[in-house]
């Protein structure tokens, strides 16, 4: 697929993707016809929803979805108490076969979860035989994924991560093995290193985040309420993107394994950010569940236009390109003098900047008789809070390098 | 007022556009698209704006409407997309037109950087497009996308048709028209030949003997319709020549139109209101508009009516002019009478019935008749081989724009009549352009990622 004449193809673990956008292991990939429609809409690949060996109980509970809004913005985050797919390996094998037959140029991956060495190894061998392009191992389902204690995630244990990654890798003959981890750990770098020691080929970072999306306070019912009760949800969607970016960046700086990024992207810009911190491909679920499969057109066009404007020829030129800009706080420049400036033509005189600076900054923004904000150059330290609260983009920071640290 | 001015037109600033795009519900199978004569994929273009992708937004719009920015500004939105917006149920429809204009303005302010070679091959079939108005431009766009070469013949000096020589500068700055139209005419495979008029400088046969394989006629209607008992009185003006004089004055260094202090406009359409506005801006102290329709029956948009009222025009609705004569000192004496509709809901002259006892006299220094347009006599002669209806309009197949002569297609006002919208002409031009391409064995571009603009387009 050439979008606007741009080659958007990427290579992940030796697998060619038409472009970096694929569906993650989630409800949109738990039905053969849905994946077909996704491929027809333009997705480059799909990780089929996590499967297990026959006989594994999958006791789904409904309702399973909750969300948080941000003012009028629906689904700022999506929470779910979903489990792995109810469809066991026998069904998923047939789906993989069908999709690879019908869509040989699309990437079809399978996600697996087991409880015993034998299960993990059976799953990878059978899906590899069915034609899967890579195997993703869910070590991070927030409802528990055979971790060291009930409800704990496998990827929260370094020893278990290394051990199970090793089992899967030992059983795989052809398929790259990708370990999907959770950001809910003390040190993500240690987890990534455990994956590497286990011999896996790549990391998927990162899964939903354990959360409590909220309550109906009148009835004290947590969300989603099941007869007045609930459990912790896996949180996804726009709200978790900053956490995912940090997770990917830390992994990319610490281990040489390729990364497929997931957790919160919606727009092409989000996806470019994932690439900049080191992801080679970007997986989507919540955005598709909200906006539909044809969202991929926005992503492909957006990436193509961005690359055209920026004069970038290959998507790989973006991968990790921003990592050198991430430093420890101690390595950041201390000789900058930043000051707020107002663009009067854009200012509607709401004076939210004044309130924010007065009560959350340094009292550097006064209001003149025209309601126009006036920056007190002496008091303004250039923190940037006013820029963040301005609803019309009327404020910006002017940054200069000064001779001596202020 | 927070705004940005792009090519002379006031547009939303990015923060406003993004906020407005966020309000859009992104309805499935959205009624706004169904209500658009050009079928613009509103939901997907707004989603692209919401997701930080104004370039894609414009590409999505231009797939079906090459005059994206212009139509966003001049469309009667409240009757089309914005009237169908499901947020009307929440009493705050999305400002779809403003968003569409924003997308076009953004591209003008941030032109595509990449220049790629390309365009139709040298042996691609050549098509003549006669008339560089909305229909002709839309046909040109459709044809070039399908791989044809197009020569656009324009009778006047500049492209745009009514947008250049009719719509007042205050309503649609020509700089904006030019900024939207020029890149299309600069595409590889497109050639503009200004100052060449059908009937005056060439005939249909000339085009075919010069090797054009098909012709699209988008010549418009440029002759004023006459109002019996009024038009023949010496000194009475007609709207189109008046607006053209004003446009030439504002845009092409023509002399200013002459208007007396008291001006009377006859008609209730957008051309009548444009005439009223131009008269006010050209020195008239009082402008009165006499029309058969009540305010809610007038073909002009609510926005235009309110605008004209705000700027000082006064309306005499449900009234017609019965007699007009020259008074002493060169002013006009106008006799009018109130009317009612014989059959409710049908707002046409032959359905009007006079109401005796409601006679009223008016006085004016300038009278402008704005009751419609008819084909230009030169054009009528040049098209004598084509089947036309009683009004002189070219008869076409509504699906394809095909006329009674093989290889000749038509669209826009010359086929559908006056008093319609720019976007309707765009839709007809595009449909005909695609039909011509099919007629020539060219295939339309397909696939979700087909470039909406051929490579090599840089403004």
CSV table of C-alpha atoms in Angstrom, one decimal, chain B:
chain,number,residue,atom,x,y,z
B,1,UNK,CA,-13.4,38.0,17.8
B,2,UNK,CA,-10.8,35.3,17.5
B,3,UNK,CA,-10.3,34.5,13.9
B,4,UNK,CA,-7.7,34.1,11.3
B,5,UNK,CA,-7.9,35.6,7.9
B,6,UNK,CA,-6.7,33.4,5.1
B,7,UNK,CA,-6.7,34.7,1.5
B,8,UNK,CA,-9.0,37.4,2.6
B,9,UNK,CA,-11.6,35.1,4.2
B,10,UNK,CA,-12.3,35.0,7.9
B,11,UNK,CA,-11.8,31.4,9.2
B,12,UNK,CA,-11.7,29.5,12.4
B,13,UNK,CA,-8.4,29.3,14.2
B,14,UNK,CA,-7.1,25.8,14.9
B,15,UNK,CA,-8.2,25.7,18.5
B,16,UNK,CA,-11.7,26.6,17.5
B,17,UNK,CA,-11.7,24.0,14.7
B,18,UNK,CA,-10.4,21.2,17.0
B,19,UNK,CA,-13.0,22.1,19.7
B,20,UNK,CA,-15.8,22.1,17.1
B,21,UNK,CA,-14.6,18.8,15.7
B,22,UNK,CA,-14.6,17.4,19.2
B,23,UNK,CA,-18.3,18.3,19.5
B,24,UNK,CA,-19.2,16.2,16.4
B,25,UNK,CA,-20.8,12.9,17.4
B,26,UNK,CA,-19.3,11.2,14.4
B,27,UNK,CA,-22.6,9.6,13.6
B,28,UNK,CA,-22.7,6.3,11.7
B,29,UNK,CA,-24.2,6.7,8.2
B,30,UNK,CA,-24.3,10.4,8.9
B,31,UNK,CA,-27.3,12.5,7.7
B,32,UNK,CA,-25.1,15.5,7.0
B,33,UNK,CA,-23.5,13.6,4.2
B,34,UNK,CA,-26.8,12.5,2.8
B,35,UNK,CA,-27.9,16.2,2.9
B,36,UNK,CA,-24.9,17.4,1.0
B,37,UNK,CA,-25.5,17.7,-2.8
B,38,UNK,CA,-21.9,16.8,-3.4
B,39,UNK,CA,-22.0,13.9,-0.9
B,40,UNK,CA,-19.1,15.2,1.1
B,41,UNK,CA,-18.0,12.6,3.7
B,42,UNK,CA,-18.5,15.0,6.6
B,43,UNK,CA,-18.0,12.6,9.5
B,44,UNK,CA,-14.6,11.4,8.2
B,45,UNK,CA,-13.3,14.8,7.4
B,46,UNK,CA,-14.3,16.1,10.8
B,47,UNK,CA,-12.8,13.0,12.4
B,48,UNK,CA,-9.5,13.8,10.6
B,49,UNK,CA,-9.6,17.4,12.0
B,50,UNK,CA,-10.3,16.0,15.4
B,51,UNK,CA,-7.3,13.7,15.1
B,52,UNK,CA,-4.9,16.4,14.1
B,53,UNK,CA,-5.0,15.7,10.4
B,54,UNK,CA,-6.2,18.8,8.5
B,55,UNK,CA,-4.6,17.6,5.2
B,56,UNK,CA,-6.5,14.4,5.2
B,57,UNK,CA,-9.6,16.3,6.1
B,58,UNK,CA,-9.2,18.4,3.0
B,59,UNK,CA,-8.4,15.3,0.8
B,60,UNK,CA,-11.6,13.6,2.1
B,61,UNK,CA,-13.7,16.7,1.2
B,62,UNK,CA,-12.1,17.1,-2.2
B,63,UNK,CA,-12.8,13.6,-3.1
B,64,UNK,CA,-16.3,14.8,-3.9
B,65,UNK,CA,-16.1,18.6,-3.7
B,66,UNK,CA,-13.1,20.4,-5.2
B,67,UNK,CA,-14.4,23.8,-4.0
B,68,UNK,CA,-14.2,22.7,-0.4
B,69,UNK,CA,-13.3,26.1,1.2
B,70,UNK,CA,-15.6,28.1,-1.0
B,71,UNK,CA,-18.6,25.9,-0.5
B,72,UNK,CA,-18.0,25.8,3.3
B,73,UNK,CA,-18.4,29.6,3.2
B,74,UNK,CA,-21.2,30.2,0.7
B,75,UNK,CA,-23.4,27.1,1.0
B,76,UNK,CA,-26.8,27.6,2.5
B,77,UNK,CA,-25.6,25.2,5.3
B,78,UNK,CA,-28.7,25.4,7.5
B,79,UNK,CA,-30.7,23.9,4.6
B,80,UNK,CA,-28.0,21.2,3.9
B,81,UNK,CA,-25.5,19.5,6.1
B,82,UNK,CA,-26.0,21.7,9.2
B,83,UNK,CA,-29.8,21.4,8.9
B,84,UNK,CA,-29.4,17.6,8.9
B,85,UNK,CA,-26.9,17.5,11.8
B,86,UNK,CA,-28.3,15.2,14.5
B,87,UNK,CA,-27.0,17.6,17.1
B,88,UNK,CA,-29.9,19.8,16.1
B,89,UNK,CA,-31.7,17.6,18.6
B,90,UNK,CA,-29.4,19.0,21.2
B,91,UNK,CA,-29.9,22.5,19.7
B,92,UNK,CA,-26.3,23.0,18.8
B,93,UNK,CA,-25.5,21.7,15.3
B,94,UNK,CA,-21.9,21.4,14.3
B,95,UNK,CA,-20.6,24.3,12.2
B,96,UNK,CA,-19.8,22.0,9.4
B,97,UNK,CA,-19.3,24.7,6.8
B,98,UNK,CA,-16.8,26.6,9.0
B,99,UNK,CA,-14.9,23.4,9.5
B,100,UNK,CA,-14.8,22.7,5.8
B,101,UNK,CA,-13.5,26.1,5.1
B,102,UNK,CA,-10.9,25.7,7.9
B,103,UNK,CA,-9.5,22.6,6.3
B,104,UNK,CA,-9.1,24.4,2.9
B,105,UNK,CA,-7.6,27.5,4.6
B,106,UNK,CA,-5.2,25.4,6.6
B,107,UNK,CA,-3.8,23.9,3.4
B,108,UNK,CA,-3.5,27.4,1.8
B,109,UNK,CA,-1.6,28.6,4.9
B,110,UNK,CA,0.5,25.4,5.0
B,111,UNK,CA,0.9,24.2,1.4
B,112,UNK,CA,2.1,20.7,0.7
B,113,UNK,CA,5.8,20.6,0.6
B,114,UNK,CA,6.3,17.7,-1.7
B,115,UNK,CA,6.3,18.2,-5.4
B,116,UNK,CA,6.0,15.0,-7.4
B,117,UNK,CA,6.0,14.6,-11.1
B,118,UNK,CA,3.0,13.0,-12.7
B,119,UNK,CA,-0.3,13.7,-14.3
B,120,UNK,CA,-2.0,12.3,-17.3
B,121,UNK,CA,0.1,10.6,-20.1
B,122,UNK,CA,0.6,12.5,-23.3
B,123,UNK,CA,-1.7,10.1,-25.2
B,124,UNK,CA,-4.5,10.5,-22.6
B,125,UNK,CA,-7.8,11.6,-24.2
B,126,UNK,CA,-8.3,15.4,-24.3
B,127,UNK,CA,-11.5,16.9,-23.1
B,128,UNK,CA,-12.7,20.5,-23.5
B,129,UNK,CA,-14.4,22.0,-20.5
B,130,UNK,CA,-16.3,25.2,-21.5
B,131,UNK,CA,-16.7,27.5,-18.6
B,132,UNK,CA,-14.4,27.8,-15.5
B,133,UNK,CA,-17.2,28.2,-13.0
B,134,UNK,CA,-18.1,25.7,-10.2
B,135,UNK,CA,-19.5,23.0,-12.6
B,136,UNK,CA,-16.6,23.3,-15.1
B,137,UNK,CA,-14.0,23.2,-12.3
B,138,UNK,CA,-15.6,20.2,-10.7
B,139,UNK,CA,-15.7,18.4,-14.1
B,140,UNK,CA,-12.1,19.3,-14.6
B,141,UNK,CA,-11.1,17.8,-11.3
B,142,UNK,CA,-13.0,14.6,-11.9
B,143,UNK,CA,-11.5,14.2,-15.4
B,144,UNK,CA,-7.9,14.8,-14.3
B,145,UNK,CA,-8.3,12.3,-11.5
B,146,UNK,CA,-9.4,9.8,-14.0
B,147,UNK,CA,-6.4,10.5,-16.2
B,148,UNK,CA,-7.8,12.8,-18.9
B,149,UNK,CA,-6.2,15.9,-20.2
B,150,UNK,CA,-8.4,19.0,-19.9
B,151,UNK,CA,-8.4,22.3,-21.6
B,152,UNK,CA,-10.7,24.8,-19.9
B,153,UNK,CA,-12.2,27.5,-22.1
B,154,UNK,CA,-13.3,30.6,-20.1
B,155,UNK,CA,-15.1,33.5,-21.8
B,156,UNK,CA,-13.9,36.0,-19.2
B,157,UNK,CA,-10.4,36.9,-18.1
B,158,UNK,CA,-10.3,35.0,-14.9
B,159,UNK,CA,-11.6,31.6,-13.7
B,160,UNK,CA,-14.4,31.2,-11.1
B,161,UNK,CA,-17.5,32.0,-13.1
B,162,UNK,CA,-20.1,33.5,-10.8
B,163,UNK,CA,-17.6,33.2,-7.9
B,164,UNK,CA,-15.4,35.7,-9.8
B,165,UNK,CA,-18.0,37.9,-11.5
B,166,UNK,CA,-21.2,37.5,-9.5
B,167,UNK,CA,-20.7,36.8,-5.8
B,168,UNK,CA,-19.7,40.0,-4.1
B,169,UNK,CA,-16.2,40.5,-2.7
B,170,UNK,CA,-17.6,41.0,0.8
B,171,UNK,CA,-19.2,37.6,0.7
B,172,UNK,CA,-16.4,35.6,-0.9
B,173,UNK,CA,-13.1,37.4,-1.4
B,174,UNK,CA,-11.6,36.6,-4.8
B,175,UNK,CA,-8.2,36.0,-3.3
B,176,UNK,CA,-9.8,33.0,-1.6
B,177,UNK,CA,-11.5,31.8,-4.8
B,178,UNK,CA,-8.2,32.1,-6.6
B,179,UNK,CA,-6.3,30.3,-3.8
B,180,UNK,CA,-8.6,27.4,-4.1
B,181,UNK,CA,-9.0,27.3,-7.9
B,182,UNK,CA,-5.4,28.0,-9.0
B,183,UNK,CA,-3.9,24.8,-7.8
B,184,UNK,CA,-6.5,22.8,-9.6
B,185,UNK,CA,-5.8,24.7,-12.8
B,186,UNK,CA,-2.1,24.3,-12.3
B,187,UNK,CA,-2.2,20.5,-12.2
B,188,UNK,CA,-0.4,18.7,-14.8
B,189,UNK,CA,-2.8,17.9,-17.6
B,190,UNK,CA,-4.9,21.0,-17.1
B,191,UNK,CA,-4.7,24.1,-19.3
B,192,UNK,CA,-6.8,27.2,-18.9
B,193,UNK,CA,-7.6,29.3,-22.0
B,194,UNK,CA,-9.2,32.5,-20.8
B,195,UNK,CA,-10.9,35.1,-22.9
B,196,UNK,CA,-12.4,32.5,-25.3
B,197,UNK,CA,-16.1,32.3,-25.5
B,198,UNK,CA,-18.3,29.6,-27.0
B,199,UNK,CA,-20.4,31.1,-29.8
B,200,UNK,CA,-18.2,34.2,-30.1
B,201,UNK,CA,-14.7,32.6,-30.6
B,202,UNK,CA,-15.4,29.0,-31.3
B,203,UNK,CA,-18.2,26.5,-31.9
B,204,UNK,CA,-18.8,23.0,-30.6
B,205,UNK,CA,-17.7,21.6,-34.0
B,206,UNK,CA,-14.4,23.5,-33.7
B,207,UNK,CA,-13.7,21.7,-30.5
B,208,UNK,CA,-14.2,18.2,-31.9
B,209,UNK,CA,-12.2,19.1,-35.1
B,210,UNK,CA,-9.4,20.2,-32.8
B,211,UNK,CA,-9.2,16.7,-31.4
B,212,UNK,CA,-11.2,17.0,-28.2
B,213,UNK,CA,-12.9,13.7,-27.6
B,214,UNK,CA,-15.6,15.1,-25.4
B,215,UNK,CA,-17.0,18.4,-24.3
B,216,UNK,CA,-18.3,19.5,-20.9
B,217,UNK,CA,-20.5,22.6,-21.0
B,218,UNK,CA,-20.6,24.6,-17.9
B,219,UNK,CA,-21.3,28.0,-19.4
B,220,UNK,CA,-23.8,29.2,-16.8
B,221,UNK,CA,-26.6,31.6,-17.3
B,222,UNK,CA,-25.4,35.2,-17.8
B,223,UNK,CA,-28.3,37.0,-19.3
B,224,UNK,CA,-30.7,38.7,-16.9
B,225,UNK,CA,-34.3,37.5,-17.0
B,226,UNK,CA,-36.6,40.4,-17.9
B,227,UNK,CA,-39.5,41.6,-15.8
B,228,UNK,CA,-42.3,42.7,-18.1
B,229,UNK,CA,-43.2,46.4,-17.6
B,230,UNK,CA,-40.0,47.1,-15.7
B,231,UNK,CA,-37.0,45.8,-17.6
B,232,UNK,CA,-37.8,47.9,-20.7
B,233,UNK,CA,-37.8,51.2,-18.9
B,234,UNK,CA,-34.6,53.0,-19.7
B,235,UNK,CA,-32.1,53.2,-16.8
B,236,UNK,CA,-33.4,50.1,-15.0
B,237,UNK,CA,-30.4,47.9,-14.1
B,238,UNK,CA,-30.3,44.1,-14.0
B,239,UNK,CA,-28.6,42.2,-11.2
B,240,UNK,CA,-25.9,40.3,-13.0
B,241,UNK,CA,-24.4,43.1,-15.0
B,242,UNK,CA,-24.6,45.2,-11.8
B,243,UNK,CA,-22.8,42.5,-9.8
B,244,UNK,CA,-20.3,41.9,-12.5
B,245,UNK,CA,-19.5,45.6,-12.6
B,246,UNK,CA,-19.1,45.6,-8.8
B,247,UNK,CA,-16.9,42.5,-9.0
B,248,UNK,CA,-14.7,44.0,-11.7
B,249,UNK,CA,-14.4,47.1,-9.6
B,250,UNK,CA,-13.4,45.2,-6.5
B,251,UNK,CA,-11.2,42.6,-8.2
B,252,UNK,CA,-10.1,43.6,-11.7
B,253,UNK,CA,-9.7,47.4,-11.7
B,254,UNK,CA,-13.0,48.2,-13.3
B,255,UNK,CA,-14.9,51.4,-12.6
B,256,UNK,CA,-17.2,51.4,-9.6
B,257,UNK,CA,-20.9,50.6,-10.3
B,258,UNK,CA,-23.1,53.7,-10.2
B,259,UNK,CA,-25.9,53.6,-7.6
B,260,UNK,CA,-28.2,56.4,-6.5
B,261,UNK,CA,-29.0,57.2,-2.9
B,262,UNK,CA,-32.3,55.3,-2.9
B,263,UNK,CA,-32.1,51.9,-4.4
B,264,UNK,CA,-34.9,49.3,-5.1
B,265,UNK,CA,-34.1,45.7,-5.7
B,266,UNK,CA,-36.7,43.4,-7.1
B,267,UNK,CA,-36.3,39.7,-6.2
B,268,UNK,CA,-35.9,37.5,-3.2
B,269,UNK,CA,-33.0,35.2,-4.1
B,270,UNK,CA,-29.3,35.3,-3.1
B,271,UNK,CA,-28.5,37.4,-6.2
B,272,UNK,CA,-31.1,40.0,-5.2
B,273,UNK,CA,-29.6,40.2,-1.7
B,274,UNK,CA,-26.1,40.3,-3.1
B,275,UNK,CA,-27.3,43.3,-5.2
B,276,UNK,CA,-28.8,44.9,-2.2
B,277,UNK,CA,-25.5,44.5,-0.3
B,278,UNK,CA,-23.4,45.8,-3.1
B,279,UNK,CA,-25.7,48.8,-3.5
B,280,UNK,CA,-25.3,49.6,0.2
B,281,UNK,CA,-21.5,49.3,-0.1
B,282,UNK,CA,-21.5,51.3,-3.3
B,283,UNK,CA,-23.1,54.4,-1.7
B,284,UNK,CA,-26.8,53.8,-1.6
B,285,UNK,CA,-28.3,55.2,1.6
B,286,UNK,CA,-31.5,53.3,1.5
B,287,UNK,CA,-32.0,49.9,-0.1
B,288,UNK,CA,-35.4,48.3,-0.3
B,289,UNK,CA,-36.0,44.8,-1.5
B,290,UNK,CA,-39.4,43.9,-3.0
B,291,UNK,CA,-40.2,40.3,-3.4
B,292,UNK,CA,-43.1,37.9,-3.7
B,293,UNK,CA,-42.0,35.7,-0.9
B,294,UNK,CA,-42.2,36.2,2.8
B,295,UNK,CA,-38.9,36.1,4.7
B,296,UNK,CA,-39.2,32.4,5.4
B,297,UNK,CA,-40.2,31.7,1.8
B,298,UNK,CA,-37.3,33.6,0.1
B,299,UNK,CA,-34.8,31.5,-1.8
B,300,UNK,CA,-32.0,33.5,-0.1
B,301,UNK,CA,-30.5,32.0,3.1
B,302,UNK,CA,-31.5,33.1,6.5
B,303,UNK,CA,-27.9,34.2,7.1
B,304,UNK,CA,-28.0,36.4,4.0
B,305,UNK,CA,-31.3,37.9,4.8
B,306,UNK,CA,-30.2,38.7,8.4
B,307,UNK,CA,-27.0,40.1,7.1
B,308,UNK,CA,-28.7,42.4,4.5
B,309,UNK,CA,-31.2,43.5,7.2
B,310,UNK,CA,-28.3,44.3,9.6
B,311,UNK,CA,-26.6,46.4,7.0
B,312,UNK,CA,-29.7,48.4,6.5
B,313,UNK,CA,-31.7,46.8,3.7
B,314,UNK,CA,-35.5,46.9,4.2
B,315,UNK,CA,-37.9,44.3,2.9
B,316,UNK,CA,-41.3,44.5,1.2
B,317,UNK,CA,-42.4,40.9,1.3
B,318,UNK,CA,-45.3,39.3,-0.5
B,319,UNK,CA,-45.5,42.2,-2.9
B,320,UNK,CA,-45.0,42.6,-6.6
B,321,UNK,CA,-44.2,45.6,-8.8
B,322,UNK,CA,-47.1,46.4,-11.1
B,323,UNK,CA,-45.8,49.5,-12.9
B,324,UNK,CA,-42.6,51.5,-13.0
B,325,UNK,CA,-42.1,54.8,-14.7
B,326,UNK,CA,-39.6,57.5,-14.9
B,327,UNK,CA,-40.5,60.5,-12.6
B,328,UNK,CA,-39.1,64.0,-12.9
B,329,UNK,CA,-35.4,64.5,-12.0
B,330,UNK,CA,-34.6,61.0,-13.3
B,331,UNK,CA,-36.0,59.0,-10.4
B,332,UNK,CA,-38.3,56.1,-10.7
B,333,UNK,CA,-41.9,55.8,-9.5
B,334,UNK,CA,-42.8,52.3,-8.6
B,335,UNK,CA,-46.3,51.0,-8.0
B,336,UNK,CA,-46.6,47.8,-6.0
B,337,UNK,CA,-49.4,45.5,-4.8
B,338,UNK,CA,-49.5,42.9,-2.0
B,339,UNK,CA,-50.1,39.3,-3.1
B,340,UNK,CA,-51.2,36.0,-1.6
B,341,UNK,CA,-50.4,32.5,-2.8
B,342,UNK,CA,-53.3,30.8,-4.5
B,343,UNK,CA,-52.0,27.4,-3.7
B,344,UNK,CA,-50.0,27.3,-0.4
B,345,UNK,CA,-46.3,26.3,-0.5
B,346,UNK,CA,-45.7,27.0,-4.2
B,347,UNK,CA,-43.7,30.3,-4.3
B,348,UNK,CA,-43.7,31.0,-8.0
B,349,UNK,CA,-45.0,34.1,-9.9
B,350,UNK,CA,-47.9,32.4,-11.6
B,351,UNK,CA,-49.2,31.2,-8.2
B,352,UNK,CA,-49.4,34.8,-6.9
B,353,UNK,CA,-52.8,36.6,-6.6
B,354,UNK,CA,-53.0,40.3,-6.1
B,355,UNK,CA,-54.7,41.7,-3.0
B,356,UNK,CA,-56.7,44.8,-4.0
B,357,UNK,CA,-56.4,47.6,-1.6
B,358,UNK,CA,-52.8,46.9,-0.7
B,359,UNK,CA,-51.3,49.1,-3.4
B,360,UNK,CA,-48.3,51.1,-2.3
B,361,UNK,CA,-46.0,53.5,-4.2
B,362,UNK,CA,-42.2,53.6,-3.8
B,363,UNK,CA,-39.6,56.0,-5.1
B,364,UNK,CA,-36.1,55.1,-6.1
B,365,UNK,CA,-33.0,56.5,-7.9
B,366,UNK,CA,-31.8,53.1,-8.9
B,367,UNK,CA,-33.8,50.0,-9.7
B,368,UNK,CA,-32.2,46.6,-9.9
B,369,UNK,CA,-34.1,43.6,-11.3
B,370,UNK,CA,-33.0,40.3,-9.8
B,371,UNK,CA,-35.5,37.7,-10.8
B,372,UNK,CA,-33.3,35.2,-12.4
B,373,UNK,CA,-31.0,34.5,-15.3
B,374,UNK,CA,-31.3,33.1,-18.8
B,375,UNK,CA,-28.8,31.7,-21.4
B,376,UNK,CA,-26.5,34.1,-23.2
B,377,UNK,CA,-27.8,34.6,-26.8
B,378,UNK,CA,-24.3,33.7,-28.3
B,379,UNK,CA,-24.4,30.5,-26.3
B,380,UNK,CA,-28.0,29.8,-27.4
B,381,UNK,CA,-26.9,30.1,-31.0
B,382,UNK,CA,-23.8,27.9,-30.5
B,383,UNK,CA,-25.9,25.2,-28.9
B,384,UNK,CA,-28.7,25.2,-31.4
B,385,UNK,CA,-27.9,21.5,-32.2
B,386,UNK,CA,-28.7,20.5,-28.6
B,387,UNK,CA,-32.1,19.7,-27.2
B,388,UNK,CA,-33.2,22.4,-24.8
B,389,UNK,CA,-36.3,22.9,-22.7
B,390,UNK,CA,-38.8,25.8,-22.9
B,391,UNK,CA,-36.6,28.0,-20.6
B,392,UNK,CA,-33.6,27.4,-23.0
B,393,UNK,CA,-31.8,25.1,-20.5
B,394,UNK,CA,-29.8,22.3,-22.0
B,395,UNK,CA,-31.5,19.0,-21.5
B,396,UNK,CA,-29.3,16.4,-19.8
B,397,UNK,CA,-29.5,13.0,-18.3
B,398,UNK,CA,-29.5,13.8,-14.6
B,399,UNK,CA,-27.2,10.9,-13.8
B,400,UNK,CA,-24.5,11.6,-16.3
B,401,UNK,CA,-25.0,15.1,-17.7
B,402,UNK,CA,-25.1,13.7,-21.2
B,403,UNK,CA,-26.9,16.0,-23.7
B,404,UNK,CA,-28.7,14.9,-26.8
B,405,UNK,CA,-25.4,15.0,-28.8
B,406,UNK,CA,-23.0,12.2,-28.2
B,407,UNK,CA,-19.8,13.3,-26.5
B,408,UNK,CA,-21.3,16.6,-25.2
B,409,UNK,CA,-22.2,16.8,-21.6
B,410,UNK,CA,-23.5,19.7,-19.5
B,411,UNK,CA,-24.0,20.7,-15.9
B,412,UNK,CA,-24.5,23.7,-13.7
B,413,UNK,CA,-26.9,26.5,-14.3
B,414,UNK,CA,-26.9,26.1,-18.1
B,415,UNK,CA,-28.5,22.7,-17.6
B,416,UNK,CA,-30.3,23.1,-14.3
B,417,UNK,CA,-31.3,26.7,-14.1
B,418,UNK,CA,-30.4,29.6,-11.8
B,419,UNK,CA,-31.2,30.1,-8.2
B,420,UNK,CA,-29.4,27.0,-7.0
B,421,UNK,CA,-26.2,26.5,-5.0
B,422,UNK,CA,-22.5,26.4,-5.9
B,423,UNK,CA,-22.3,23.0,-4.4
B,424,UNK,CA,-25.1,21.7,-6.6
B,425,UNK,CA,-23.2,22.8,-9.6
B,426,UNK,CA,-20.0,21.2,-8.2
B,427,UNK,CA,-21.9,17.9,-7.8
B,428,UNK,CA,-23.3,18.1,-11.4
B,429,UNK,CA,-19.9,18.9,-12.8
B,430,UNK,CA,-18.2,16.1,-11.0
B,431,UNK,CA,-20.9,13.6,-12.0
B,432,UNK,CA,-20.5,14.6,-15.6
B,433,UNK,CA,-16.7,14.5,-15.4
B,434,UNK,CA,-16.9,11.0,-14.2
B,435,UNK,CA,-19.4,10.1,-16.9
B,436,UNK,CA,-17.2,11.6,-19.5
B,437,UNK,CA,-14.2,9.6,-18.2
B,438,UNK,CA,-16.3,6.4,-18.4
B,439,UNK,CA,-17.4,7.4,-21.9
B,440,UNK,CA,-13.8,7.6,-22.9
B,441,UNK,CA,-12.9,4.3,-21.3
B,442,UNK,CA,-11.0,5.8,-18.4
B,443,UNK,CA,-11.5,4.3,-14.9
B,444,UNK,CA,-12.1,6.4,-11.8
B,445,UNK,CA,-9.5,6.2,-9.1
B,446,UNK,CA,-10.3,3.6,-6.5
B,447,UNK,CA,-9.1,2.5,-3.1
B,448,UNK,CA,-9.0,4.2,0.2
B,449,UNK,CA,-5.6,5.6,-0.2
B,450,UNK,CA,-5.7,6.8,-3.7
B,451,UNK,CA,-4.4,10.3,-3.7
B,452,UNK,CA,-7.2,12.7,-3.9
B,453,UNK,CA,-4.8,15.1,-5.7
B,454,UNK,CA,-2.5,13.9,-8.4
B,455,UNK,CA,1.1,14.1,-7.6
B,456,UNK,CA,2.9,17.3,-8.6
B,457,UNK,CA,0.3,19.6,-7.2
B,458,UNK,CA,2.0,22.4,-5.4
B,459,UNK,CA,0.5,25.7,-4.7
